[in-house]
mmCIF file of N, CA and C in Angstrom:
data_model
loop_
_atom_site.group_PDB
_atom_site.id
_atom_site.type_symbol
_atom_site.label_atom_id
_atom_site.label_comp_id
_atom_site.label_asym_id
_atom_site.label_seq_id
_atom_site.Cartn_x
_atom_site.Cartn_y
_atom_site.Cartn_z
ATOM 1 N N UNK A 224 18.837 -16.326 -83.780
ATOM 2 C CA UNK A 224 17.597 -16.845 -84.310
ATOM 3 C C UNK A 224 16.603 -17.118 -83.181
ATOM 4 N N UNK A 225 16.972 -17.572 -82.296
ATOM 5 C CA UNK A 225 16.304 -17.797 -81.015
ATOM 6 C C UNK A 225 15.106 -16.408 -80.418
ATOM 7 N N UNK A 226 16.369 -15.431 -80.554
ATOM 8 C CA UNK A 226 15.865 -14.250 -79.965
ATOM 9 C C UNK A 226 14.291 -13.823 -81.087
ATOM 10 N N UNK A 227 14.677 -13.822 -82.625
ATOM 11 C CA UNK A 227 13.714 -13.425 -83.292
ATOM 12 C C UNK A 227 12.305 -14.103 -82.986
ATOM 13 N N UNK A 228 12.340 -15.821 -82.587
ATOM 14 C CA UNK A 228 11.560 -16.319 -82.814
ATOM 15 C C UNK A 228 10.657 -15.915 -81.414
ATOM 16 N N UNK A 229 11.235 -15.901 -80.150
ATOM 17 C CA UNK A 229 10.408 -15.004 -79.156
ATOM 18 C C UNK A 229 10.453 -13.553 -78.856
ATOM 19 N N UNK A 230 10.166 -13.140 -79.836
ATOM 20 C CA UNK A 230 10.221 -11.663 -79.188
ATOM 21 C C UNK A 230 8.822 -11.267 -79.383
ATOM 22 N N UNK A 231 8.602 -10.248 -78.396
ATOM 23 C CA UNK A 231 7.368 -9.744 -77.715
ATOM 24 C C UNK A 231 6.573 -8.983 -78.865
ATOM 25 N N UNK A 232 7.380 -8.316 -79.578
ATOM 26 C CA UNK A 232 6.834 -7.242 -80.840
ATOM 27 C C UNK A 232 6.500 -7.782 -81.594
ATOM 28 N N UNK A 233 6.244 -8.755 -82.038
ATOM 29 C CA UNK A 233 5.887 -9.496 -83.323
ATOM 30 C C UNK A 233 4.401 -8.929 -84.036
ATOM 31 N N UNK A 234 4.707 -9.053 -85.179
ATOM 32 C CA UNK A 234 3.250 -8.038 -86.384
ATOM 33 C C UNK A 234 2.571 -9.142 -85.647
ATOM 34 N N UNK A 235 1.588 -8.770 -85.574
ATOM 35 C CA UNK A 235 -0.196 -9.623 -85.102
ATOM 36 C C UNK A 235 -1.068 -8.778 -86.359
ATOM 37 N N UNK A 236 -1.547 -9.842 -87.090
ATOM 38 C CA UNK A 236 -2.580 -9.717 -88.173
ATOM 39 C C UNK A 236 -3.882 -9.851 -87.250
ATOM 40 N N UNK A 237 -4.825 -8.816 -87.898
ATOM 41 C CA UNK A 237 -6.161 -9.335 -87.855
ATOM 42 C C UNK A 237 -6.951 -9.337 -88.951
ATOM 43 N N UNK A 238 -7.940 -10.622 -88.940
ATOM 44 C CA UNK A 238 -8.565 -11.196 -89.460
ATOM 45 C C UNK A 238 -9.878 -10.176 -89.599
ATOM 46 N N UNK A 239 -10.453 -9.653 -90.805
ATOM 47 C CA UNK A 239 -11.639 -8.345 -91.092
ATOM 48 C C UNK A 239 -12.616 -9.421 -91.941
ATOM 49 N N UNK A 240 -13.966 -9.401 -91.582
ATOM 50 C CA UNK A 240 -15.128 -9.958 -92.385
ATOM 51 C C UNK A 240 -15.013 -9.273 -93.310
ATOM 52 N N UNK A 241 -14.929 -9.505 -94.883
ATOM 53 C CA UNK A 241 -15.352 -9.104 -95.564
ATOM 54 C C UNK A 241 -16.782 -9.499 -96.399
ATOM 55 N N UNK A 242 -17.573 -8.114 -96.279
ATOM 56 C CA UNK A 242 -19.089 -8.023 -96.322
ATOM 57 C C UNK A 242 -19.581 -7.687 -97.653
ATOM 58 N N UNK A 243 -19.964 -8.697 -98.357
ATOM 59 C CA UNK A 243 -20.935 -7.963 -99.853
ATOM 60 C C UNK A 243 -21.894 -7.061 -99.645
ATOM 61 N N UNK A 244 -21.754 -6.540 -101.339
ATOM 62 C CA UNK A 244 -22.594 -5.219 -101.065
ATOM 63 C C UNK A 244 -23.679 -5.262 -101.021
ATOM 64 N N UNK A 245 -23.951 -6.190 -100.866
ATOM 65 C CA UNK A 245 -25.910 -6.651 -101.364
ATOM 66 C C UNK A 245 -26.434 -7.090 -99.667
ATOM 67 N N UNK A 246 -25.127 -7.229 -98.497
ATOM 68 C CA UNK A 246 -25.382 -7.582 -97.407
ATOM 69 C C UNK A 246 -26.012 -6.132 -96.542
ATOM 70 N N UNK A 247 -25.187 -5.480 -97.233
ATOM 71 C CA UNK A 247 -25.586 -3.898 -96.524
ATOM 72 C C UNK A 247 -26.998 -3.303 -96.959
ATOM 73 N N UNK A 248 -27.516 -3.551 -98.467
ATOM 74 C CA UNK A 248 -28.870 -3.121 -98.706
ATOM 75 C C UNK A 248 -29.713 -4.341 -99.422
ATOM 76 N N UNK A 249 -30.377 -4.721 -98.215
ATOM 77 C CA UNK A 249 -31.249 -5.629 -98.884
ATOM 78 C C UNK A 249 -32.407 -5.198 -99.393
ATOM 79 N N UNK A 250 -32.515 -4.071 -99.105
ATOM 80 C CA UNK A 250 -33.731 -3.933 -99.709
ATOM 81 C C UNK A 250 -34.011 -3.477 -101.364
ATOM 82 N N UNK A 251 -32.377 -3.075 -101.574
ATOM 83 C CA UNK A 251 -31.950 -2.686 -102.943
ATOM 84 C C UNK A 251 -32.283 -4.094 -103.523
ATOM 85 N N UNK A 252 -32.189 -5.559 -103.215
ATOM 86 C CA UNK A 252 -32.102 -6.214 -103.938
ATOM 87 C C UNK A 252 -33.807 -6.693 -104.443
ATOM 88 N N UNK A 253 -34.531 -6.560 -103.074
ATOM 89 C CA UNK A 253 -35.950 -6.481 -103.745
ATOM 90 C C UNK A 253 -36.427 -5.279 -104.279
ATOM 91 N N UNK A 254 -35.869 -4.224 -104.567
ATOM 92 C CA UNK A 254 -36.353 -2.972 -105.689
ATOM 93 C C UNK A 254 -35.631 -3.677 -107.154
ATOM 94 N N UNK A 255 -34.669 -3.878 -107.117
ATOM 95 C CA UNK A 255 -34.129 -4.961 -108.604
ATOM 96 C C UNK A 255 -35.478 -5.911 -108.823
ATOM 97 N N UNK A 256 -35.579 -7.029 -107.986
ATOM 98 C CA UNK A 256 -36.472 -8.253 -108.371
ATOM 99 C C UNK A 256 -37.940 -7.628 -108.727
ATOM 100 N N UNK A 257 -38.053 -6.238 -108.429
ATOM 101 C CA UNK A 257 -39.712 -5.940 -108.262
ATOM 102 C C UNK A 257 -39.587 -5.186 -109.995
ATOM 103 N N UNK A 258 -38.491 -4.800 -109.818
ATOM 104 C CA UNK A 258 -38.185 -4.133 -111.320
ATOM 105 C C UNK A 258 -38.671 -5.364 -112.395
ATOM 106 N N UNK A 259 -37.868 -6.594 -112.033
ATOM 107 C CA UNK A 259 -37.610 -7.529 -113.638
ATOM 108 C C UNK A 259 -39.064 -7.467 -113.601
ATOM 109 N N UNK A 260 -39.674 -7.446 -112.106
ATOM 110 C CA UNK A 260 -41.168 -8.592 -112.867
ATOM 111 C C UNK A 260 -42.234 -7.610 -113.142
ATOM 112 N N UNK A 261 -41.774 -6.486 -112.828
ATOM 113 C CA UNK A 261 -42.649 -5.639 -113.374
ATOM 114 C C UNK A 261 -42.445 -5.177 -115.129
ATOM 115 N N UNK A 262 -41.100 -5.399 -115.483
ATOM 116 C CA UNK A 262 -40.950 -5.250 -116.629
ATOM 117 C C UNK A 262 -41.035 -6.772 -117.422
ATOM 118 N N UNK A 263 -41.220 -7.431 -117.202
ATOM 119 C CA UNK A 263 -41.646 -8.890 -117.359
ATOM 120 C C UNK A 263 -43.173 -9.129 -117.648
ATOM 121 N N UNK A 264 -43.944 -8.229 -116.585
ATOM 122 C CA UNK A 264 -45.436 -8.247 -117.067
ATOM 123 C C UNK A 264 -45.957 -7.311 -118.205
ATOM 124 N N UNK A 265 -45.286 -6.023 -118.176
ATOM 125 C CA UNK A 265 -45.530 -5.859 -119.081
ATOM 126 C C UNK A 265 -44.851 -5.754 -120.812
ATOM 127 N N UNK A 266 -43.894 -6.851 -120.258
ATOM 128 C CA UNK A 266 -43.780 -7.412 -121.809
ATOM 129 C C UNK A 266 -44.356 -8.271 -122.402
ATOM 130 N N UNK A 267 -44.887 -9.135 -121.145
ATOM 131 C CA UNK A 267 -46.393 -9.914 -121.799
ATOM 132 C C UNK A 267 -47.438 -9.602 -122.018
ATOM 133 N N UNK A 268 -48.085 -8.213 -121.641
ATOM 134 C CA UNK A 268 -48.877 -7.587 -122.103
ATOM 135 C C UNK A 268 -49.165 -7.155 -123.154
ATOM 136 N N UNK A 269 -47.714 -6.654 -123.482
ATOM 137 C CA UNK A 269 -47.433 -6.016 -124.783
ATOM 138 C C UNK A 269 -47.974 -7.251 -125.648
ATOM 139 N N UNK A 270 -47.274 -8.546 -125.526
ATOM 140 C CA UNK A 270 -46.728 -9.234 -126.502
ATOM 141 C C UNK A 270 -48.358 -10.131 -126.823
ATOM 142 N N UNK A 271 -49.156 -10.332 -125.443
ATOM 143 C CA UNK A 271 -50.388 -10.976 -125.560
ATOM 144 C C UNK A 271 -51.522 -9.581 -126.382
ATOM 145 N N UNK A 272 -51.045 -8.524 -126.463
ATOM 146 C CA UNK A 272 -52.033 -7.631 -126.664
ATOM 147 C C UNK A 272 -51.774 -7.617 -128.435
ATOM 148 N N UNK A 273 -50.971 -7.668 -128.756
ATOM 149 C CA UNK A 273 -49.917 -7.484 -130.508
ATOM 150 C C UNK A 273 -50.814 -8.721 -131.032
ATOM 151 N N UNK A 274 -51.084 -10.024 -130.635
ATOM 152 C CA UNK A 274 -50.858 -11.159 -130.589
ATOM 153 C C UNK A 274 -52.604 -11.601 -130.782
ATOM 154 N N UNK A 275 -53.562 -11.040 -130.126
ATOM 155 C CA UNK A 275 -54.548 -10.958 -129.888
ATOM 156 C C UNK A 275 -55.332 -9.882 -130.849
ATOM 157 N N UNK A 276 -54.400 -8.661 -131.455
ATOM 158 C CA UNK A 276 -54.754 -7.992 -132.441
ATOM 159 C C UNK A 276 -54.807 -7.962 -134.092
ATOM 160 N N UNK A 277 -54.010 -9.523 -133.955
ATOM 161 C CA UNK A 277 -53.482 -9.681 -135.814
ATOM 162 C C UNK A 277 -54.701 -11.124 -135.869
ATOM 163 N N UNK A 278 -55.546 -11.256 -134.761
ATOM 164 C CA UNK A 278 -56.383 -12.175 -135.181
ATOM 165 C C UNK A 278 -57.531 -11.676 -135.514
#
């Protein structure tokens, strides 16, 4: 038991960052945010234009 506990070969782990995918393209995440609010405006367009026409 002695011998196992010093021996020279022993597995050595290493420790790997693991990186989200949103870390690698940020810029993907402002083409998403530019998306909602562009589809955001013009659902209020829509909805102020519908809205403005039944009066």
């Amino acid at each position: 038991m002695e011998i196992n506990i010093h021996a020279t070969d022993g597995a050595f782990h290493q420790t790997v960052k693991h990186q989200p995918e949103d870390s690698q393209k940020p810029w993907m995440k402002k083409a998403i945010l530019g998306g909602k609010l562009f589809v955001l405006g013009m659902v209020t367009l829509v909805v102020v234009r519908i809205a403005s026409a039944q009066w």
